[in-house]
Amino acid sequence: MSGRDSRLPVAATLLLSLALAVLLTQGQIEAVWRTGAFFDSDDALRAVELRDFLAGQGWFDSVVRRIDPPAGLAMHWSRIVDLPLAASDLFFSAFLSPERAERATRLLFPAALLAALLALVGWLGAILSGAAARLAAIWLAFLSGPMFLQFAPGRIDHHAPQIVTLAASLGLLLQGLDPRFAPRLAAASALMAFSLAISLENAPFFIAMAAAPVLLFLRDGEASRAQLLSFAAGGLAAALVLYVATVPPGAYLRSACDAFSFVHLAAIAAGALSLAALALLSDRLTSLRMRALGAAVAGAATLACVALVAPRCLGDPLVGLDPLLRGLWLAHVAEAKPLAALLAENRAAAIAVAAPVALGLCAALGFGRVTRGVSRRRWLLIGAAIAAGFAAGLWQIRVFTSVTPLAMAPLAAALVALFSRLRVSPALRAALTCAGAVLVSPIGLALLLAPEETAGAAGERACLTPQALAPLAAFPPSRALASFSLGSHILAHTPHSVFAAPYHRNNHGNRIAADVFLAPPEEAEKIARAAGAELIVWCAAIDGPSPLVEAAPAGLAAMLARGEAPSWLERRVAQGAPLLVFAPRRVE
């Protein structure tokens, strides 16, 4: 086929995948457009931040003032994602109402990123194994179900952009392993720095990917000089520019383990300068032993830089989270649980999540064993990236939403190689490849194994819809004390401020809410009044079976879960409403 003709099947596969994604998520699309519903706390809070940004809040001002007032909560999220969202919102505002403009943005943003992801995974397949694998990779990327997860309609958090930047930077790095395309390593490292400026969640992948230029140096010595210099220069230049663009001047020397800060800039600078030094000294480091020693010194220098600037960041980035809140909240967040927890709760779902990634890893390592030269390096690099993601997914299963699309590229190449051996017509071979992709994909395995739905999900949603929150929104702006799960939705759908919200930096506000709900009713009254709580909000579907109830059978939460209320609280909504709203009685 000509170059022009070969693009037609790619475009058709992309359009078909996107059309099927729209069809499968039509209900969610309609809910976002008709009601403005949010299906995730992070999307609700991102919308709140976007509204504040469009209303004039400063670029460097990350404080959400309606969380734990009056101080507010300084979020660890970057403003970078707010730029395309704000541009889209302003565009749609030219001919739609503000509410409709926001909803249109919330539908366009994930759809555009989904299209980019499918195209990028296809590109990865083509880099690794040629044009035939591109189509299969696009199809497998669709079958990994991103439209149900981080690319779902209404999803405007930073996770989807991070998955896209991960795939794009990996593709550039794969290309840059060929000495003829060394400048693409500069683009890859610049994109990696851009990703880190958004958030740090891709760090495990980037650590594995950054080892590729070092391994090139160990093997090729002076011949890899241009590649090392390109990778080092691109990452360092981009990191410096992004640091100035995203970090307020007053915080230039502050280090935060959960957001792009001085410790991360220092580590990038140390690593980049070390790589540049290895490149410049490569003509003198003539033996493998000397190059290995130089690489070890470079790695130690980078690690020592982190240890000197902020040693706490070598451990758990959430080290500052209140231990009580870790047990009451974070330990029960589904996406933050380890794979073993999902395996214990729902074995079929765990297999559907992990098996395709494991198969993709095996395919990459298998191809790496039988190929040679640049091709082998590419297979081993994507294998290392998948392995890093799989290992991180053992810790927190949400990492699988990032690594699964990467694993689909080698898995697609394996399917193409397998069915290309059959002596059948091209049409039948393509049909068999598509069918095989379904059987080994996350969606296919999920349908085959029929995992049970999460119990209570529909009931929990009943408290988070705009309709359920409408009675609460009718009250004058107040300080609402609710559980962690309700906070972001209350902010997005009502004028109220909240004490609790599901964010690890919110130790103060979350601890107030926890103390009130855990305390006996009489003690809870004292804490709530001292904190200035004006409304107490309770959702039986979410809060009834919560750890707050289990942890304190004699506490206020347990009392509310039984359908009772202490005398110091008066009900403000009708009996039977999904969301119960109380107010402390006036003290005469």
XYZ file of C-alpha atoms in Angstrom:
588
model
C 0.000 0.000 0.000
C 1.127 3.556 -0.601
C 1.843 5.819 2.354
C -1.416 7.621 1.748
C -3.444 4.420 1.410
C -1.892 2.904 4.539
C -3.274 5.767 6.613
C -6.854 4.940 5.654
C -7.155 1.746 7.750
C -5.528 3.556 10.681
C -8.026 6.412 10.484
C -10.904 3.958 10.085
C -9.755 1.929 13.104
C -9.436 5.069 15.194
C -12.870 6.338 14.184
C -14.475 2.957 14.808
C -12.858 2.715 18.251
C -13.971 6.223 19.179
C -17.502 5.584 17.916
C -17.727 2.412 20.001
C -16.369 4.293 23.030
C -19.118 6.901 22.634
C -21.745 4.192 22.251
C -20.578 2.340 25.362
C -20.502 5.482 27.498
C -23.625 7.148 26.135
C -25.388 7.102 29.488
C -22.537 8.904 31.201
C -22.269 11.413 28.347
C -25.971 12.221 28.686
C -25.687 12.577 32.468
C -22.810 15.044 32.171
C -24.560 17.092 29.487
C -28.026 17.128 31.081
C -27.194 17.487 34.768
C -23.496 18.319 35.070
C -22.938 15.179 37.167
C -19.476 14.263 38.402
C -18.472 10.637 38.705
C -15.213 11.193 40.559
C -14.168 13.470 43.403
C -11.065 14.700 41.591
C -13.084 15.832 38.570
C -15.462 17.727 40.838
C -12.605 19.535 42.564
C -10.835 20.219 39.265
C -14.028 21.905 38.062
C -14.075 24.010 41.231
C -10.464 25.050 40.655
C -11.203 25.800 37.001
C -14.122 28.039 37.961
C -11.927 29.885 40.463
C -9.190 30.273 37.847
C -11.627 31.667 35.268
C -12.997 33.979 37.950
C -9.553 35.521 38.429
C -7.669 33.377 40.944
C -3.944 33.655 40.276
C -1.875 31.196 38.272
C 0.432 30.479 41.212
C -2.405 30.458 43.754
C -3.260 26.802 44.371
C -5.354 27.339 47.514
C -8.905 25.965 47.475
C -10.442 28.398 49.909
C -13.679 26.505 50.462
C -11.843 23.494 51.901
C -11.140 23.873 55.625
C -11.783 27.630 55.806
C -10.614 30.207 56.560
C -7.058 29.062 55.696
C -8.123 26.832 52.813
C -6.150 23.942 51.339
C -3.031 24.456 49.192
C -3.420 21.670 46.622
C -0.504 19.755 45.145
C -2.051 19.832 41.659
C -0.382 21.752 38.848
C -2.177 24.517 36.960
C -0.943 23.117 33.630
C -4.095 21.063 33.046
C -6.213 24.137 33.743
C -4.874 25.831 30.592
C -6.574 23.642 27.951
C -9.663 23.401 30.130
C -9.884 27.172 30.463
C -9.298 27.672 26.732
C -12.059 25.212 25.890
C -14.431 26.760 28.417
C -13.838 30.251 27.051
C -14.387 29.012 23.499
C -17.699 27.343 24.310
C -18.765 30.316 26.447
C -18.934 32.386 23.280
C -22.142 30.591 22.276
C -23.219 28.526 25.315
C -24.273 29.344 28.856
C -21.528 29.030 31.511
C -22.961 25.723 32.740
C -23.206 24.277 29.226
C -19.729 25.551 28.338
C -18.249 23.710 31.308
C -20.132 20.539 30.438
C -19.018 20.722 26.805
C -15.429 21.108 27.995
C -15.805 18.123 30.293
C -16.939 16.019 27.331
C -14.434 17.309 24.770
C -11.355 17.049 26.983
C -11.392 13.287 27.691
C -12.593 12.493 24.166
C -9.667 14.348 22.589
C -7.224 12.675 24.950
C -8.753 9.260 24.249
C -8.224 9.803 20.522
C -4.617 10.816 21.232
C -4.028 7.749 23.399
C -5.367 5.316 20.803
C -3.239 6.928 18.110
C -0.151 6.884 20.322
C -0.510 3.212 21.256
C -0.857 2.447 17.557
C 2.297 4.486 16.958
C 4.125 2.449 19.614
C 3.055 -0.731 17.838
C 4.351 0.623 14.540
C 7.713 1.627 16.051
C 8.140 -1.807 17.549
C 6.776 -4.060 14.849
C 5.563 -2.211 11.772
C 2.288 -1.138 10.209
C 0.383 -4.385 10.820
C 0.863 -4.098 14.569
C -0.400 -0.509 14.541
C -3.983 -1.476 13.775
C -3.994 -4.294 16.318
C -2.475 -1.983 18.943
C -5.207 0.624 18.416
C -7.858 -2.062 18.749
C -6.260 -3.503 21.882
C -5.904 -0.029 23.382
C -9.638 0.439 22.930
C -10.279 -2.998 24.464
C -8.251 -1.985 27.522
C -11.256 0.160 28.441
C -9.778 3.664 28.934
C -13.188 5.215 28.171
C -14.504 3.626 31.373
C -11.621 4.780 33.564
C -9.281 7.783 33.270
C -10.738 8.834 29.885
C -14.391 8.539 30.864
C -16.830 11.276 29.790
C -16.627 14.167 32.245
C -13.098 13.210 33.375
C -10.995 16.379 33.592
C -8.396 15.430 36.165
C -4.688 15.134 35.310
C -4.555 11.325 35.000
C -5.533 11.152 31.318
C -2.998 13.822 30.249
C -0.351 11.926 32.217
C -1.093 8.650 30.438
C -0.890 10.428 27.083
C 2.418 12.117 27.909
C 3.781 8.784 29.154
C 2.956 7.043 25.869
C 4.299 9.941 23.802
C 7.583 10.228 25.708
C 8.093 6.456 25.524
C 7.576 6.505 21.752
C 10.116 9.292 21.303
C 12.567 7.443 23.520
C 12.112 4.252 21.512
C 12.862 6.148 18.322
C 15.856 7.896 19.872
C 17.545 4.572 20.588
C 18.487 4.637 16.914
C 21.575 6.929 16.657
C 20.084 8.492 13.510
C 17.256 9.929 15.614
C 19.258 11.086 18.645
C 17.489 14.500 18.816
C 14.254 12.707 19.651
C 15.773 11.813 23.000
C 15.783 15.543 23.784
C 12.080 15.700 22.969
C 11.456 12.582 25.078
C 13.204 13.935 28.163
C 11.545 17.343 27.740
C 8.156 15.652 27.637
C 9.074 13.628 30.719
C 9.900 16.871 32.546
C 6.576 18.307 31.370
C 4.799 15.274 32.799
C 6.544 15.650 36.155
C 5.502 19.297 36.246
C 1.887 18.146 35.975
C 2.229 15.502 38.700
C 4.698 12.892 39.879
C 2.671 9.765 39.151
C 4.764 8.799 36.107
C 7.989 8.851 38.134
C 8.290 5.020 38.404
C 8.074 4.740 34.612
C 10.542 7.553 34.037
C 13.117 6.060 36.378
C 13.081 2.889 34.275
C 13.055 4.830 31.009
C 15.927 7.097 32.063
C 18.116 4.023 32.408
C 18.015 3.504 28.623
C 20.565 6.228 27.726
C 22.832 4.976 30.500
C 22.692 1.439 29.118
C 23.471 2.827 25.672
C 26.539 4.473 27.152
C 27.632 1.246 28.844
C 27.382 -0.686 25.596
C 28.451 1.839 22.958
C 30.687 4.241 24.851
C 31.715 7.251 22.803
C 29.313 6.296 19.999
C 26.405 7.198 22.304
C 27.685 10.716 23.061
C 25.084 12.520 20.936
C 22.244 10.493 22.457
C 23.353 11.179 26.023
C 23.790 14.890 25.380
C 20.394 15.130 23.689
C 18.604 13.376 26.538
C 20.375 15.443 29.203
C 19.920 18.792 27.462
C 16.235 18.318 26.658
C 15.294 17.292 30.187
C 17.307 19.976 31.954
C 16.158 22.836 29.714
C 12.502 21.838 29.941
C 12.671 21.329 33.711
C 14.128 24.799 34.264
C 11.528 26.487 32.062
C 8.653 24.551 33.618
C 9.910 25.238 37.130
C 9.842 28.978 36.550
C 6.465 28.696 34.829
C 4.714 26.637 37.495
C 6.398 27.284 40.853
C 5.835 30.639 42.592
C 9.085 32.576 43.133
C 8.651 32.492 46.887
C 8.710 28.684 46.815
C 11.747 28.178 44.584
C 13.805 26.626 47.404
C 10.993 24.667 49.039
C 10.717 20.916 48.633
C 7.457 18.969 48.606
C 7.469 15.218 48.110
C 4.065 15.154 46.418
C 4.509 17.881 43.781
C 7.150 19.232 41.390
C 9.443 21.244 43.639
C 13.064 22.066 44.410
C 14.068 18.508 45.299
C 12.836 17.247 41.944
C 14.492 20.052 39.998
C 17.731 19.359 41.868
C 17.512 15.639 41.063
C 16.832 16.314 37.369
C 19.711 18.793 37.237
C 22.097 16.386 38.966
C 21.074 13.541 36.680
C 21.262 15.611 33.499
C 24.641 17.126 34.354
C 25.964 13.682 35.289
C 24.850 12.277 31.933
C 26.412 15.229 30.140
C 29.675 14.622 32.005
C 29.641 10.950 30.990
C 29.094 11.981 27.387
C 31.952 14.490 27.417
C 34.293 11.986 29.081
C 33.218 9.068 26.922
C 36.404 9.158 24.834
C 38.410 8.518 28.000
C 36.130 5.869 29.485
C 37.239 3.234 27.028
C 36.473 0.051 28.951
C 33.166 -1.361 30.159
C 34.463 -1.325 33.721
C 35.338 2.367 33.541
C 31.973 3.234 32.002
C 30.159 1.198 34.656
C 32.049 3.042 37.377
C 31.175 6.379 35.789
C 27.483 5.420 35.530
C 27.488 4.324 39.170
C 28.976 7.642 40.251
C 26.342 9.511 38.201
C 23.521 7.525 39.786
C 24.946 7.980 43.270
C 25.285 11.730 42.699
C 21.631 11.996 41.699
C 20.488 9.948 44.679
C 22.747 11.893 47.040
C 21.253 15.141 45.752
C 17.781 14.006 46.821
C 19.108 12.755 50.159
C 20.775 16.099 50.868
C 17.921 18.344 49.746
C 14.929 16.400 51.101
C 15.744 12.941 52.488
C 12.095 12.384 53.472
C 11.227 12.225 49.778
C 13.156 8.978 49.384
C 10.289 7.219 51.154
C 6.511 7.402 51.075
C 5.399 10.674 49.401
C 2.361 10.654 51.697
C 4.503 10.437 54.825
C 2.843 13.569 56.245
C -0.651 12.047 56.272
C -2.201 11.798 59.729
C -2.031 8.103 60.801
C -5.672 8.132 61.917
C -6.774 9.469 58.531
C -4.617 6.910 56.736
C -6.560 4.134 58.452
C -10.000 5.733 58.167
C -9.734 7.047 54.630
C -6.715 6.207 52.437
C -6.637 2.519 53.353
C -10.188 2.211 51.988
C -9.709 4.107 48.695
C -10.188 1.430 46.032
C -7.660 2.745 43.519
C -5.007 3.188 46.223
C -5.200 -0.452 47.339
C -2.555 -3.004 46.307
C -3.303 -5.622 43.676
C -3.364 -8.285 46.389
C -6.359 -6.555 47.987
C -8.282 -6.604 44.708
C -7.310 -10.248 44.250
C -8.755 -11.082 47.652
C -11.975 -9.134 47.015
C -12.606 -10.059 43.379
C -10.244 -12.557 41.790
C -11.820 -12.294 38.344
C -11.438 -8.516 38.272
C -7.817 -8.764 39.407
C -7.054 -11.220 36.595
C -8.752 -8.970 34.030
C -6.613 -6.060 35.244
C -3.232 -7.744 35.616
C -3.159 -10.611 33.095
C -3.110 -8.477 29.905
C -0.231 -6.421 31.303
C 1.661 -9.584 32.214
C 1.070 -10.938 28.708
C 2.310 -7.681 27.184
C 5.430 -7.856 29.342
C 6.083 -11.457 28.300
C 5.639 -10.480 24.649
C 8.125 -7.609 24.969
C 10.717 -9.800 26.658
C 10.141 -12.565 24.127
C 10.722 -10.247 21.193
C 13.736 -8.799 22.996
C 15.236 -12.261 23.167
C 14.909 -13.092 19.468
C 15.743 -9.701 17.928
C 19.017 -7.844 17.633
C 20.385 -4.314 17.462
C 18.125 -1.288 17.844
C 15.008 -3.443 17.635
C 16.127 -5.481 20.622
C 16.849 -2.338 22.628
C 13.382 -1.048 21.900
C 11.707 -4.246 23.015
C 13.714 -4.350 26.216
C 12.992 -0.685 26.939
C 9.243 -1.036 26.637
C 9.533 -4.235 28.663
C 11.327 -2.310 31.413
C 8.635 0.390 31.376
C 5.872 -2.218 31.618
C 7.711 -4.037 34.401
C 8.084 -0.784 36.363
C 4.371 -0.096 35.965
C 3.404 -3.619 36.952
C 5.575 -3.397 40.066
C 4.005 -0.039 40.991
C 0.563 -1.549 40.356
C 1.277 -4.167 42.996
C 1.415 -1.217 45.415
C -1.516 0.801 44.042
C -3.822 -0.703 41.425
C -4.563 2.670 39.812
C -1.127 2.436 38.131
C -2.595 -0.254 35.894
C -4.606 2.445 34.107
C -1.270 3.911 33.003
C 0.694 0.758 32.208
C -2.058 -1.194 30.440
C -2.060 0.936 27.253
C 1.728 0.532 27.022
C 1.440 -3.246 27.342
C -1.070 -3.376 24.486
C 1.598 -2.480 21.897
C 3.818 -5.567 22.390
C 0.739 -7.714 22.942
C -0.598 -6.542 19.574
C 2.723 -7.354 17.905
C 2.600 -10.849 19.399
C -0.918 -11.439 18.059
C 0.061 -10.232 14.593
C 3.144 -12.470 14.610
C 1.066 -15.439 15.780
C -1.691 -15.165 13.192
C 0.654 -14.203 10.350
C 1.828 -17.824 10.373
C -1.598 -19.029 9.301
C -2.046 -19.722 5.609
C -5.407 -18.024 5.277
C -6.746 -14.993 3.443
C -5.748 -11.535 4.727
C -9.368 -10.815 5.677
C -9.646 -13.983 7.757
C -6.266 -13.323 9.317
C -7.405 -9.816 10.326
C -10.644 -11.217 11.761
C -8.747 -13.811 13.783
C -6.358 -11.153 15.068
C -9.278 -8.986 16.203
C -10.924 -11.952 17.900
C -7.681 -12.909 19.602
C -7.280 -9.340 20.820
C -10.712 -9.497 22.440
C -9.838 -12.707 24.290
C -6.623 -11.352 25.841
C -7.811 -7.798 26.498
C -9.038 -6.386 29.842
C -12.573 -5.952 28.501
C -12.602 -9.419 26.952
C -11.314 -11.085 30.104
C -13.747 -9.107 32.247
C -16.662 -10.305 30.118
C -15.334 -13.846 30.005
C -14.725 -14.080 33.737
C -17.845 -11.992 34.598
C -16.536 -10.224 37.707
C -19.224 -8.975 40.056
C -19.985 -5.301 40.228
C -18.843 -3.406 43.280
C -21.594 -3.709 45.847
C -23.357 -0.521 46.761
C -22.009 1.573 43.899
C -25.456 2.689 42.735
C -26.472 3.621 46.268
C -23.356 5.688 46.770
C -24.001 7.587 43.538
C -27.488 8.482 44.774
C -25.967 10.924 47.279
C -23.539 12.511 44.809
C -25.876 13.526 42.000
C -26.845 17.156 41.423
C -30.442 16.216 42.216
C -29.510 14.751 45.605
C -27.406 17.799 46.466
C -30.010 20.319 45.295
C -31.721 20.644 48.719
C -28.340 21.318 50.308
C -27.514 23.887 47.632
C -30.664 25.856 48.574
C -29.231 26.844 51.961
C -27.174 30.038 52.301
C -23.385 29.483 52.045
C -22.298 27.658 55.188
C -19.506 25.549 56.626
C -20.605 21.966 56.007
C -19.171 19.096 57.971
C -19.450 15.867 55.967
C -17.408 12.730 55.365
C -14.353 12.644 53.108
C -16.251 11.191 50.134
C -18.838 13.972 49.967
C -16.532 16.979 50.126
C -15.617 17.573 46.473
C -19.175 17.048 45.234
C -20.550 19.484 47.817
C -18.035 22.078 46.575
C -18.945 21.502 42.931
C -22.741 21.512 43.302
C -23.366 23.899 46.201
C -22.066 27.258 47.475
C -20.907 25.748 50.775
C -17.421 25.207 52.136
C -16.377 21.882 53.664
C -14.010 20.657 56.316
C -13.276 17.235 54.827
C -12.285 16.257 51.298
C -10.389 13.201 50.003
C -6.933 14.792 49.747
C -3.868 13.844 51.735
C -2.794 17.435 52.438
C -6.060 18.209 54.197
C -4.952 16.870 57.568
C -6.539 19.673 59.590
C -10.004 19.702 58.043
C -10.215 15.929 57.650
C -9.165 15.437 61.254
C -11.926 17.778 62.468
C -14.518 15.782 60.553
C -13.101 12.484 61.798
C -13.045 13.685 65.405
C -16.651 14.862 65.229
C -17.990 11.644 63.704
C -15.927 9.370 65.969
C -16.709 11.191 69.221
C -19.716 10.394 71.434
C -22.595 12.745 70.539
C -22.045 15.101 73.492
C -18.326 15.449 72.768
C -19.028 15.730 69.027
C -21.206 18.773 69.705
C -18.340 20.576 71.440
C -15.886 19.836 68.613
C -18.338 20.829 65.875
C -19.326 24.099 67.524
C -15.704 24.993 68.290
C -14.771 24.395 64.626
C -17.654 26.584 63.416
C -19.622 23.847 61.654
C -22.989 25.220 60.507
C -24.333 22.123 58.736
C -23.808 18.409 59.343
C -24.292 16.303 56.195
C -24.781 12.547 56.199
C -25.315 9.979 53.439
C -26.471 6.592 54.689
C -25.365 4.778 51.503
C -21.788 6.084 51.739
C -21.305 6.789 55.418
C -23.408 4.022 56.948
C -20.953 1.194 56.191
C -17.901 3.456 56.491
C -14.864 2.941 58.761
C -16.112 5.916 60.786
C -18.982 3.750 62.010
C -16.886 0.643 62.553
C -14.160 2.498 64.445
C -16.474 4.015 67.071
C -19.720 2.110 67.764
C -20.648 4.748 70.368
C -19.754 7.703 68.155
C -21.896 10.232 66.313
C -21.397 8.432 62.981
C -22.710 5.178 64.404
C -25.712 6.999 65.853
C -26.535 8.613 62.487
C -26.054 5.249 60.770
C -28.797 3.806 63.003
C -31.164 6.507 61.786
C -30.961 8.452 65.024
C -29.782 11.981 65.756
C -28.697 13.700 68.986
C -30.876 16.414 70.478
C -28.406 19.172 69.592
C -28.990 18.566 65.873
C -32.154 19.538 64.004
C -33.064 18.073 60.625
C -33.137 20.515 57.713
C -34.382 18.259 54.890
C -37.424 16.021 54.642
C -37.327 12.456 55.928
C -36.360 9.961 53.218
C -34.037 12.232 51.252
C -30.839 10.403 50.170
C -28.763 13.154 51.770
C -29.515 14.077 55.370
C -28.776 17.635 56.410
C -28.686 18.789 60.044
C -27.827 22.063 61.736
C -26.683 22.576 65.332
C -29.516 24.024 67.368
C -29.041 27.548 68.611
C -27.774 27.782 72.134
C -29.902 30.210 74.121
